Coordinates of C-alpha atoms and ligand atoms in Angstrom, one line a residue:
M1 CA 137.9 139.1 23.0
D2 CA 141.2 137.2 22.3
D3 CA 143.0 138.1 19.1
L4 CA 146.3 137.3 17.5
R5 CA 148.1 139.9 19.6
I6 CA 146.9 138.4 22.9
A7 CA 147.9 135.0 21.6
L8 CA 151.4 136.3 20.9
Q9 CA 151.6 137.9 24.4
R10 CA 150.7 134.5 25.9
L11 CA 153.3 132.7 23.8
A12 CA 155.9 135.2 24.8
S13 CA 155.1 134.8 28.5
A14 CA 155.4 131.0 28.0
G15 CA 158.8 131.4 26.4
A16 CA 157.4 130.2 23.1
L17 CA 158.0 133.3 21.0
Q18 CA 161.2 134.1 19.1
R19 CA 161.6 137.6 17.7
V20 CA 163.9 137.8 14.7
T21 CA 165.3 141.3 13.9
T22 CA 167.8 140.2 11.3
S23 CA 166.9 141.4 7.8
L24 CA 165.4 138.6 5.8
H25 CA 164.0 138.3 2.3
W26 CA 160.4 137.4 1.7
Q27 CA 161.5 134.9 -1.0
Y28 CA 162.3 131.6 0.6
E29 CA 164.2 133.1 3.6
L30 CA 161.3 133.4 6.0
A31 CA 160.2 129.8 5.1
A32 CA 163.8 128.6 5.6
V33 CA 163.9 130.0 9.2
L34 CA 160.5 128.4 9.9
W35 CA 161.8 125.1 8.6
K36 CA 164.8 125.3 10.9
L37 CA 162.5 125.9 13.8
Q38 CA 159.8 123.6 12.6
H39 CA 159.0 122.1 16.1
G40 CA 160.3 125.2 17.9
P41 CA 158.9 128.6 18.9
T42 CA 156.5 130.9 17.2
V43 CA 158.6 133.4 15.1
L44 CA 157.9 137.1 14.7
F45 CA 160.0 138.5 11.8
E46 CA 160.3 142.2 12.5
N47 CA 162.6 143.1 9.6
V48 CA 161.5 141.8 6.3
D49 CA 163.4 143.3 3.4
G50 CA 161.5 146.3 2.0
Y51 CA 158.6 146.2 4.4
D52 CA 157.5 147.7 7.7
T53 CA 154.9 144.9 8.3
P54 CA 156.1 142.1 10.6
V55 CA 155.4 138.5 9.7
V56 CA 154.4 135.7 12.1
G57 CA 155.0 132.0 11.4
N58 CA 154.9 128.8 13.4
L59 CA 151.9 130.1 15.2
L60 CA 150.3 126.7 15.4
N61 CA 153.1 124.2 14.6
T62 CA 152.4 122.2 17.8
R63 CA 149.2 121.4 19.6
D64 CA 150.6 123.0 22.8
K65 CA 150.6 126.4 21.0
L66 CA 146.8 126.3 21.0
A67 CA 146.7 125.5 24.7
I68 CA 149.0 128.5 25.4
A69 CA 147.0 130.8 23.2
L70 CA 143.7 129.8 24.9
D71 CA 145.3 129.8 28.3
I72 CA 144.3 126.1 29.0
G73 CA 146.3 123.0 29.8
P74 CA 147.8 120.9 26.9
D75 CA 145.4 118.0 27.8
E76 CA 142.4 120.3 27.5
V77 CA 142.9 121.0 23.8
Q78 CA 141.1 118.0 22.3
P79 CA 138.2 118.1 24.9
R80 CA 137.7 121.8 24.3
V81 CA 137.4 121.5 20.6
V82 CA 135.1 118.4 20.9
H83 CA 133.0 120.4 23.4
A84 CA 132.8 123.3 21.0
L85 CA 131.6 121.1 18.1
N86 CA 128.7 120.0 20.3
N87 CA 128.1 123.4 22.0
P88 CA 128.5 126.1 19.4
I89 CA 127.9 129.8 20.3
E90 CA 126.5 132.3 17.8
P91 CA 128.7 135.3 17.0
T92 CA 127.7 138.9 17.6
V93 CA 127.9 141.4 14.8
V94 CA 129.3 144.8 15.8
D95 CA 130.1 148.0 13.9
E96 CA 133.7 148.7 14.9
A97 CA 136.9 146.7 14.3
P98 CA 140.6 147.7 14.4
W99 CA 141.0 146.3 10.9
L100 CA 138.8 149.1 9.6
D101 CA 141.5 151.7 10.6
V102 CA 143.5 151.7 7.4
Q103 CA 141.5 151.5 4.2
H104 CA 142.9 150.9 0.7
P105 CA 141.1 150.4 -2.6
G106 CA 140.7 146.9 -4.0
E107 CA 143.0 147.7 -7.0
I108 CA 146.0 148.2 -4.8
D109 CA 149.1 146.0 -5.5
L110 CA 149.1 143.9 -2.3
T111 CA 152.8 143.3 -2.6
D112 CA 153.3 147.1 -2.2
I113 CA 152.0 146.9 1.4
L114 CA 152.2 143.3 2.6
P115 CA 155.4 141.1 2.8
I116 CA 153.7 138.2 1.1
P117 CA 156.3 135.4 0.8
V118 CA 157.4 132.9 -1.8
I119 CA 157.5 129.7 0.3
S120 CA 158.6 126.6 -1.5
E121 CA 161.1 126.2 -4.4
R122 CA 158.6 125.4 -7.1
D123 CA 155.7 127.6 -5.9
A124 CA 154.2 129.6 -8.8
G125 CA 154.8 132.9 -7.0
R126 CA 153.9 134.9 -3.8
Y127 CA 151.2 133.1 -1.8
I128 CA 148.9 134.1 1.0
S129 CA 149.0 130.8 2.9
A130 CA 147.2 131.6 6.2
G131 CA 144.2 133.6 4.8
V132 CA 140.8 132.5 6.1
L133 CA 138.2 132.7 3.3
I134 CA 134.7 133.7 4.6
C135 CA 131.7 133.4 2.4
K136 CA 128.0 132.4 2.6
D137 CA 125.6 129.8 1.1
P138 CA 123.5 131.8 -1.3
E139 CA 120.5 129.6 -0.4
T140 CA 120.6 129.6 3.4
G141 CA 122.9 132.5 4.3
R142 CA 125.0 130.0 6.3
R143 CA 128.5 131.3 6.7
N144 CA 131.7 129.3 6.1
M145 CA 135.4 129.8 7.1
A146 CA 138.2 127.9 5.4
I147 CA 142.0 128.4 4.9
C148 CA 142.6 128.5 1.2
R149 CA 145.9 128.9 -0.7
M150 CA 145.8 132.2 -2.6
Q151 CA 148.3 133.3 -5.3
V152 CA 148.8 137.0 -5.9
Q153 CA 148.3 137.2 -9.6
G154 CA 148.4 141.0 -10.0
P155 CA 146.9 144.2 -8.6
G156 CA 143.4 143.4 -7.4
Q157 CA 143.6 139.8 -8.5
I158 CA 144.1 136.7 -6.4
G159 CA 143.9 133.1 -7.6
V160 CA 142.3 130.8 -5.1
Y161 CA 142.0 127.0 -4.7
L162 CA 138.7 125.9 -3.2
A163 CA 138.9 122.4 -1.8
P164 CA 135.8 120.3 -2.7
T165 CA 133.9 121.3 0.5
H166 CA 131.6 124.1 1.5
S167 CA 133.0 127.2 -0.2
R168 CA 133.2 125.3 -3.5
G169 CA 129.7 124.1 -3.1
F170 CA 128.5 127.7 -2.5
L171 CA 130.3 128.8 -5.7
Q172 CA 128.5 126.0 -7.6
T173 CA 125.2 127.3 -6.4
H174 CA 126.1 130.8 -7.6
R175 CA 127.1 129.3 -11.0
A176 CA 123.7 127.6 -11.3
R177 CA 122.0 130.9 -10.4
G178 CA 124.2 133.1 -12.6
T179 CA 125.4 135.2 -9.6
K180 CA 128.8 136.1 -8.2
M181 CA 130.0 135.2 -4.7
D182 CA 131.1 137.8 -2.2
V183 CA 134.1 136.8 -0.2
A184 CA 136.3 138.2 2.5
V185 CA 139.8 137.0 3.5
A186 CA 140.9 137.4 7.1
I187 CA 144.7 137.3 7.7
G188 CA 146.2 137.3 11.2
L189 CA 143.7 135.6 13.4
H190 CA 143.9 134.0 16.9
P191 CA 144.8 130.2 16.5
G192 CA 141.4 129.3 17.9
L193 CA 139.8 130.7 14.8
L194 CA 142.3 129.0 12.5
V195 CA 141.4 125.6 14.1
A196 CA 137.7 126.3 13.8
S197 CA 138.2 127.0 10.1
Q198 CA 139.6 123.5 9.6
L199 CA 136.6 121.6 11.1
L200 CA 134.8 119.1 8.9
T201 CA 131.4 120.3 10.0
P202 CA 128.2 121.4 8.3
L203 CA 128.0 124.1 11.0
D204 CA 129.1 127.8 10.5
E205 CA 132.7 127.6 11.8
T206 CA 132.3 131.0 13.5
H207 CA 129.8 129.4 15.8
V208 CA 132.2 126.5 16.7
A209 CA 134.9 129.1 17.2
G210 CA 132.6 130.7 19.8
G211 CA 132.5 127.3 21.5
I212 CA 136.3 127.1 21.5
F213 CA 136.6 130.6 23.1
Q214 CA 133.5 129.9 25.3
Q215 CA 132.1 133.3 24.3
P216 CA 130.6 134.8 21.1
V217 CA 133.1 135.8 18.4
P218 CA 132.6 139.4 17.5
L219 CA 132.3 140.0 13.8
A220 CA 132.3 143.3 11.8
R221 CA 130.6 143.9 8.4
A222 CA 133.0 144.1 5.5
R223 CA 133.0 147.5 3.7
T224 CA 132.1 146.4 0.2
V225 CA 130.7 142.8 0.3
D226 CA 128.0 141.0 2.3
V227 CA 130.3 139.1 4.6
E228 CA 131.2 139.5 8.3
V229 CA 134.7 139.2 9.5
P230 CA 136.2 138.6 13.0
T231 CA 137.0 141.9 14.6
G232 CA 140.4 140.5 15.7
A233 CA 141.7 140.2 12.1
E234 CA 144.9 142.0 11.3
I235 CA 144.2 142.3 7.5
V236 CA 141.0 141.9 5.6
L237 CA 140.7 141.5 1.8
E238 CA 137.3 141.9 0.2
G239 CA 136.3 140.7 -3.2
V240 CA 134.0 138.8 -5.6
I241 CA 134.4 135.5 -7.3
D242 CA 132.7 135.1 -10.7
P243 CA 132.0 131.4 -11.1
A244 CA 132.6 131.8 -14.9
E245 CA 136.2 133.1 -14.4
E246 CA 139.2 130.9 -14.0
E247 CA 142.9 131.5 -14.2
T248 CA 146.0 129.3 -14.1
E249 CA 147.1 128.8 -10.5
G250 CA 149.9 126.8 -9.0
P251 CA 152.1 124.8 -8.5
F252 CA 152.1 125.1 -4.8
G253 CA 153.7 122.9 -2.1
E254 CA 150.9 121.1 -0.4
F255 CA 150.5 118.8 2.7
P256 CA 151.3 115.4 1.2
G257 CA 154.8 116.9 0.8
T258 CA 154.4 117.2 -3.0
Y259 CA 153.4 120.0 -5.3
A260 CA 149.8 120.5 -6.3
P261 CA 150.0 120.9 -10.1
Q262 CA 149.1 124.0 -12.1
R263 CA 145.4 124.1 -12.8
K264 CA 142.6 126.5 -13.8
N265 CA 141.1 127.8 -10.5
P266 CA 138.8 130.6 -9.4
V267 CA 139.8 134.2 -9.1
I268 CA 139.0 136.8 -6.4
R269 CA 138.6 140.3 -7.8
L270 CA 139.4 142.5 -4.9
T271 CA 137.0 145.4 -4.0
A272 CA 138.7 146.6 -0.8
V273 CA 141.7 146.0 1.4
S274 CA 141.7 147.0 5.1
T275 CA 144.3 146.6 7.9
R276 CA 145.0 147.6 11.5
E277 CA 147.6 150.2 12.0
R278 CA 151.0 148.4 11.5
P279 CA 149.3 145.0 10.9
I280 CA 151.0 141.6 11.5
F281 CA 151.0 139.4 8.4
Q282 CA 150.7 135.6 9.0
M283 CA 152.2 132.8 6.9
I284 CA 152.1 129.0 7.1
V285 CA 154.8 127.1 5.4
G286 CA 153.3 124.7 2.9
G287 CA 154.3 121.1 2.4
R288 CA 155.1 118.7 5.3
H289 CA 155.9 121.6 7.6
P290 CA 154.4 120.7 11.0
E291 CA 152.4 124.0 11.1
H292 CA 150.6 123.1 7.8
L293 CA 149.9 119.6 9.2
V294 CA 149.0 120.4 12.8
T295 CA 146.7 123.4 12.0
G296 CA 144.4 121.0 10.1
A297 CA 145.0 118.1 12.5
I298 CA 143.6 119.6 15.7
A299 CA 140.1 120.1 14.1
R300 CA 140.1 116.7 12.3
E301 CA 141.1 114.9 15.5
A302 CA 138.2 116.5 17.4
G303 CA 135.7 115.6 14.7
L304 CA 137.0 112.0 14.6
F305 CA 136.9 111.8 18.4
N306 CA 133.3 112.9 18.3
A307 CA 132.3 110.3 15.7
I308 CA 134.1 107.4 17.5
R309 CA 132.6 108.4 20.9
S310 CA 129.1 108.0 19.5
V311 CA 129.7 104.3 19.1
V312 CA 132.7 103.6 21.4
P313 CA 132.1 105.6 24.6
G314 CA 135.5 104.6 26.0
V315 CA 137.5 106.5 23.4
R316 CA 140.2 108.4 25.2
R317 CA 142.2 110.3 22.5
V318 CA 142.7 110.6 18.8
L319 CA 146.0 111.6 17.1
L320 CA 146.7 112.2 13.4
T321 CA 150.4 111.5 13.2
E322 CA 153.0 113.8 11.5
G323 CA 154.5 110.9 9.5
G324 CA 151.0 110.3 8.1
T325 CA 150.9 114.0 7.1
C326 CA 148.2 114.5 9.9
R327 CA 145.6 113.3 7.3
F328 CA 146.3 109.7 6.3
H329 CA 147.2 108.0 9.6
A330 CA 145.1 108.0 12.8
V331 CA 146.0 106.4 16.1
V332 CA 143.2 106.1 18.6
S333 CA 143.3 105.0 22.3
I334 CA 140.2 103.4 23.8
A335 CA 139.2 102.0 27.2
K336 CA 137.8 98.8 25.6
R337 CA 134.7 97.4 27.3
F338 CA 133.4 94.9 24.8
P339 CA 134.9 92.7 22.1
G340 CA 134.9 94.3 18.7
E341 CA 135.2 97.9 19.9
G342 CA 138.7 98.1 18.3
R343 CA 137.3 97.1 14.9
L344 CA 134.3 99.4 15.3
T345 CA 136.7 102.3 16.0
I346 CA 138.6 101.4 12.8
V347 CA 135.6 101.5 10.5
T348 CA 134.2 104.6 12.2
A349 CA 137.5 106.4 11.4
F350 CA 137.3 105.4 7.8
A351 CA 133.7 106.6 7.5
N352 CA 134.4 109.9 9.2
Q353 CA 137.2 111.2 6.9
D354 CA 137.8 110.1 3.4
L355 CA 141.6 110.8 3.6
I356 CA 142.1 108.4 6.6
K357 CA 143.8 105.4 5.1
H358 CA 145.5 103.6 8.0
V359 CA 144.3 103.4 11.6
V360 CA 145.9 101.9 14.7
V361 CA 143.7 101.4 17.7
V362 CA 145.4 100.9 21.1
D363 CA 144.4 100.5 24.7
D364 CA 144.4 103.5 27.0
D365 CA 147.7 102.6 28.7
I366 CA 149.5 103.5 25.5
D367 CA 151.0 106.9 25.0
L368 CA 149.9 108.1 21.6
D369 CA 152.6 110.9 21.6
N370 CA 155.3 108.2 21.8
P371 CA 155.5 106.3 18.4
T372 CA 157.7 103.6 20.1
D373 CA 154.9 102.9 22.6
V374 CA 152.3 102.6 19.8
E375 CA 154.7 100.3 17.8
W376 CA 155.1 98.2 21.0
A377 CA 151.4 97.8 21.2
V378 CA 151.3 96.7 17.5
A379 CA 154.2 94.3 18.2
T380 CA 152.9 92.7 21.4
R381 CA 149.1 92.9 21.2
T382 CA 148.2 91.9 17.6
R383 CA 147.6 88.7 15.7
G384 CA 147.7 89.5 12.0
H385 CA 145.0 87.0 11.0
E386 CA 142.4 88.4 13.4
D387 CA 143.4 92.0 14.1
L388 CA 143.9 93.4 10.6
V389 CA 140.9 95.1 8.9
V390 CA 141.5 95.4 5.1
L391 CA 138.9 97.2 3.1
P392 CA 139.7 97.5 -0.6
G393 CA 137.9 99.8 -3.0
M394 CA 137.0 102.5 -0.5
K395 CA 136.3 106.1 -1.8
S396 CA 139.5 108.1 -1.4
N397 CA 140.7 111.5 -2.4
P398 CA 142.8 112.4 -5.4
V399 CA 145.5 113.9 -3.1
D400 CA 146.4 110.4 -2.1
P401 CA 149.2 109.7 -4.6
M402 CA 148.3 105.9 -4.5
S403 CA 144.6 106.3 -5.2
V404 CA 143.2 104.6 -8.3
D405 CA 140.0 105.9 -9.8
R406 CA 139.7 107.8 -6.5
T407 CA 139.6 104.6 -4.5
I408 CA 142.1 103.1 -2.1
T409 CA 142.5 100.1 0.2
K410 CA 142.1 101.1 3.8
V411 CA 143.9 99.1 6.5
G412 CA 143.3 99.1 10.2
I413 CA 145.2 97.4 13.0
D414 CA 143.4 96.5 16.2
A415 CA 146.2 96.5 18.7
T416 CA 143.9 96.4 21.7
L417 CA 144.2 93.4 24.1
P418 CA 141.2 91.0 24.3
V419 CA 138.7 92.2 26.9
D420 CA 139.3 89.0 28.9
A421 CA 143.1 89.3 28.8
P422 CA 144.6 88.7 32.2
A423 CA 145.7 91.7 34.3
E424 CA 149.4 90.7 33.9
A425 CA 149.1 91.5 30.1
R426 CA 149.0 95.2 31.0
Q427 CA 151.7 95.0 33.7
R428 CA 154.8 96.9 32.5
V429 CA 158.2 95.5 33.5
G430 CA 160.2 97.8 35.7
V431 CA 161.4 98.5 39.2
P432 CA 158.8 99.4 41.9
A433 CA 157.4 102.9 41.5
H434 CA 158.5 104.0 45.0
V435 CA 162.1 103.0 44.3
M436 CA 162.1 105.0 41.1
E437 CA 160.7 108.0 42.9
D438 CA 163.4 107.7 45.6
I439 CA 166.2 107.3 43.1
T440 CA 164.9 110.3 41.2
H441 CA 164.9 112.3 44.4
R442 CA 168.6 111.3 45.1
W443 CA 169.6 111.8 41.4
G444 CA 171.9 114.7 42.2
D445 CA 173.9 112.7 44.8
I446 CA 174.1 109.6 42.6
T447 CA 175.4 111.4 39.5
G448 CA 177.5 113.9 41.5
N449 CA 175.7 116.8 39.9
N450 CA 174.3 118.7 42.9
Ligands
MN501 MN1 132.8 124.4 6.4

């Protein structure tokens, strides 16, 4: 089964892995290098001051990294994740896992063994930023995976922020029952598992991960809690959250590019720590770093594609743009067949994800990866009085800095041509294609560079 190490081998073969052997400090310096290479290669830091454990970053800072890690083409990423959502595969539970090789007690000071970094200037301390929290619904036993920010607060103690989704709901059920929640944190996973953890789905994300890998994900039972963890994990923390206990957590640099404020948040009391021999620690730079944005975007895009396809079968691709923090702005291309499909796409996007605030819908001849092409569609294929969808007072999310009473005005631009537009409306100005091919072929002669 593919794990982080296989993913790193594939990235290295593709020329997308940079090894750094220079000595660097865990406070800010690792993050600084990852900022410098924000759209660049995956980085393996092999010499972190005071530690033997290497650190990997920029594992999933571009969508192409997932393609390389899964050994598929870049155009296959979105269809693969969409297919996985609709065709999940149940995991298998096995008894052995490499992460059971080195066993520590829960009270160990994690900073003695792991190069946990300080990432952004005003972060409250050392944060585990790529840890996947695994827990179960106490009513149904349904498993959940989610990346949560985790602050090391002392030996055996981790502060954790649970976004208002499944894990937090499970904790509320425990509160009502007067019970504590078992959790495990997996660090150092294949990017396919990280993407699965980000899906906005009522399904067990380990099942969708099976769909992404097209084979069951093997899980191993944790040592001290009732949770199963992917066998491929490099590091596994086990512990218990008491719904009655909260500690001060934050600030931490989050995806809108601003700091999440200091708040009272849940605490994980660790019961066991396990690792592979010489494990690899993974970090994700918080804030508007592309890895923080793209890791969440791939899953959200697939979910949005699925929702739109149920009403607009001609949807071609969905992209959450980096400028929109891969959360607030969606651009969607469709092969429009009927009038009104552009507007239907817009309201479906708003209904699918509360964070989506602005949507641009374009025809399928527009290249979503080229912001100038998208802007060209807005410039030449819209009439403001009929192509703008403005919906005030929509439920939003408090992370939107402009939300008022948790509501916001959502705006969509339908930049698709009318269905009955003449064929010339799609014709791009340029020289004949065969001439361009011929000139390209003779390019060395023409420029004297052969
Ligand atoms: Mn979930």
